[in-house]
Coordinates of C-alpha atoms in Angstrom, one line a residue:
M6 CA 109.1 79.8 174.1
V7 CA 108.1 83.3 173.0
E8 CA 106.9 84.0 176.5
Q9 CA 110.3 82.9 177.8
I10 CA 112.1 85.2 175.4
H11 CA 109.9 88.1 176.5
K12 CA 110.5 87.3 180.1
L13 CA 114.3 87.1 179.6
R14 CA 114.2 90.4 177.7
D15 CA 112.3 92.0 180.5
L16 CA 114.7 90.7 183.1
N17 CA 117.7 91.9 181.0
R18 CA 117.0 95.5 181.9
P19 CA 119.8 97.3 183.8
G20 CA 119.6 97.5 187.5
G21 CA 117.7 95.2 189.8
G22 CA 120.6 93.8 191.7
W23 CA 121.4 90.2 192.6
W24 CA 117.9 88.9 192.7
R25 CA 117.1 90.0 189.1
R26 CA 120.4 88.5 187.9
R27 CA 119.5 85.2 189.5
R28 CA 116.0 85.3 187.9
Q29 CA 117.5 86.2 184.6
W30 CA 120.0 83.3 184.9
K31 CA 117.1 80.9 185.7
A32 CA 115.0 82.2 182.8
R33 CA 117.9 81.9 180.4
E34 CA 118.5 78.3 181.6
R35 CA 114.8 77.4 181.0
L36 CA 114.9 79.0 177.5
V37 CA 118.0 77.0 176.5
N38 CA 116.4 73.8 177.8
M39 CA 113.3 74.4 175.9
M40 CA 115.3 75.2 172.7
M41 CA 117.3 72.0 173.1
A42 CA 114.3 69.8 173.8
S43 CA 112.1 71.2 171.1
G44 CA 114.4 71.4 168.1
P45 CA 114.3 73.8 165.2
E46 CA 110.6 73.7 164.7
L47 CA 109.9 75.8 167.8
L48 CA 112.5 78.4 166.7
N49 CA 110.9 78.5 163.2
E50 CA 107.6 79.2 164.9
A51 CA 109.1 81.9 167.0
E52 CA 110.7 83.5 163.9
L53 CA 107.4 83.3 162.0
R54 CA 105.5 84.9 164.9
H55 CA 108.0 87.7 165.1
W56 CA 107.7 88.4 161.4
K57 CA 103.9 88.3 161.5
S58 CA 103.9 90.8 164.4
Q59 CA 106.2 93.2 162.5
A60 CA 104.1 92.8 159.3
M61 CA 100.9 93.6 161.2
V62 CA 102.5 96.7 162.7
E63 CA 103.5 97.9 159.3
L64 CA 100.1 97.2 157.9
L65 CA 98.4 99.2 160.7
L66 CA 100.9 102.1 160.3
K67 CA 100.0 102.3 156.7
F68 CA 96.4 103.1 157.5
M69 CA 97.0 105.1 160.7
D70 CA 97.5 108.6 159.3
T71 CA 94.4 108.8 157.1
A72 CA 90.7 108.3 157.6
M73 CA 89.9 104.8 156.4
K74 CA 87.3 104.4 153.6
Q75 CA 85.3 101.3 152.9
D76 CA 87.9 100.1 150.3
D77 CA 90.8 100.6 152.8
T78 CA 88.9 98.6 155.4
V79 CA 88.4 95.7 152.9
E80 CA 92.0 95.8 151.8
A81 CA 93.2 95.8 155.4
L82 CA 91.0 92.9 156.4
V83 CA 92.1 90.9 153.3
R84 CA 95.8 91.5 154.1
I85 CA 95.3 90.6 157.7
E86 CA 93.6 87.3 156.7
A87 CA 96.4 86.6 154.3
L88 CA 99.0 87.4 156.9
N89 CA 97.4 85.1 159.5
A90 CA 97.3 82.3 156.9
V91 CA 101.0 82.3 156.2
T92 CA 102.9 79.1 157.3
Y93 CA 106.6 78.9 158.0
E94 CA 107.3 77.0 154.7
E95 CA 105.7 79.8 152.7
Y96 CA 107.6 82.4 154.7
K97 CA 110.9 80.6 154.1
R98 CA 110.2 80.3 150.3
A99 CA 109.4 84.0 150.0
R100 CA 112.5 84.9 152.0
L101 CA 114.7 82.8 149.8
K102 CA 113.2 84.3 146.6
L103 CA 113.8 87.7 148.0
A104 CA 117.4 86.9 148.8
E105 CA 117.9 85.4 145.3
G106 CA 116.4 88.5 143.8
K107 CA 118.8 90.7 145.7
A108 CA 121.8 88.5 144.8
V109 CA 120.9 88.7 141.1
G110 CA 119.9 92.4 141.0

C-alpha cells in the first residue's frame, strides 16, 4: 500500500497530459480497492511506517552536524533499535498520552 501511495504521489505532479491523468486515475482506483479490502490494519501499518521514517530522519539529523564519538554511535544504534522495535499499539498509546498531556497542560 505504501508503494501505491508513493506511485500516486509521483503521478500527481503537474503536467504529463492525458496519459498521466489516466495512470493516476488507475493508481488511485487500485489504492482505494486495497484500502477497502485490507481494512484499518494496513492503514495503521502505513501510518507507523511514516512515523518511523520521520523519526529516523530526525535522529540522523541530530548527529549530522558534528563528528560522532563512540558514545554518540552507541546512542544512535540503541535509538535505531528501539525505533525499529516499536509496534502500532505502542505508537498509539504514546500518541494518546501525548495528546492527554497537551490537553491537561
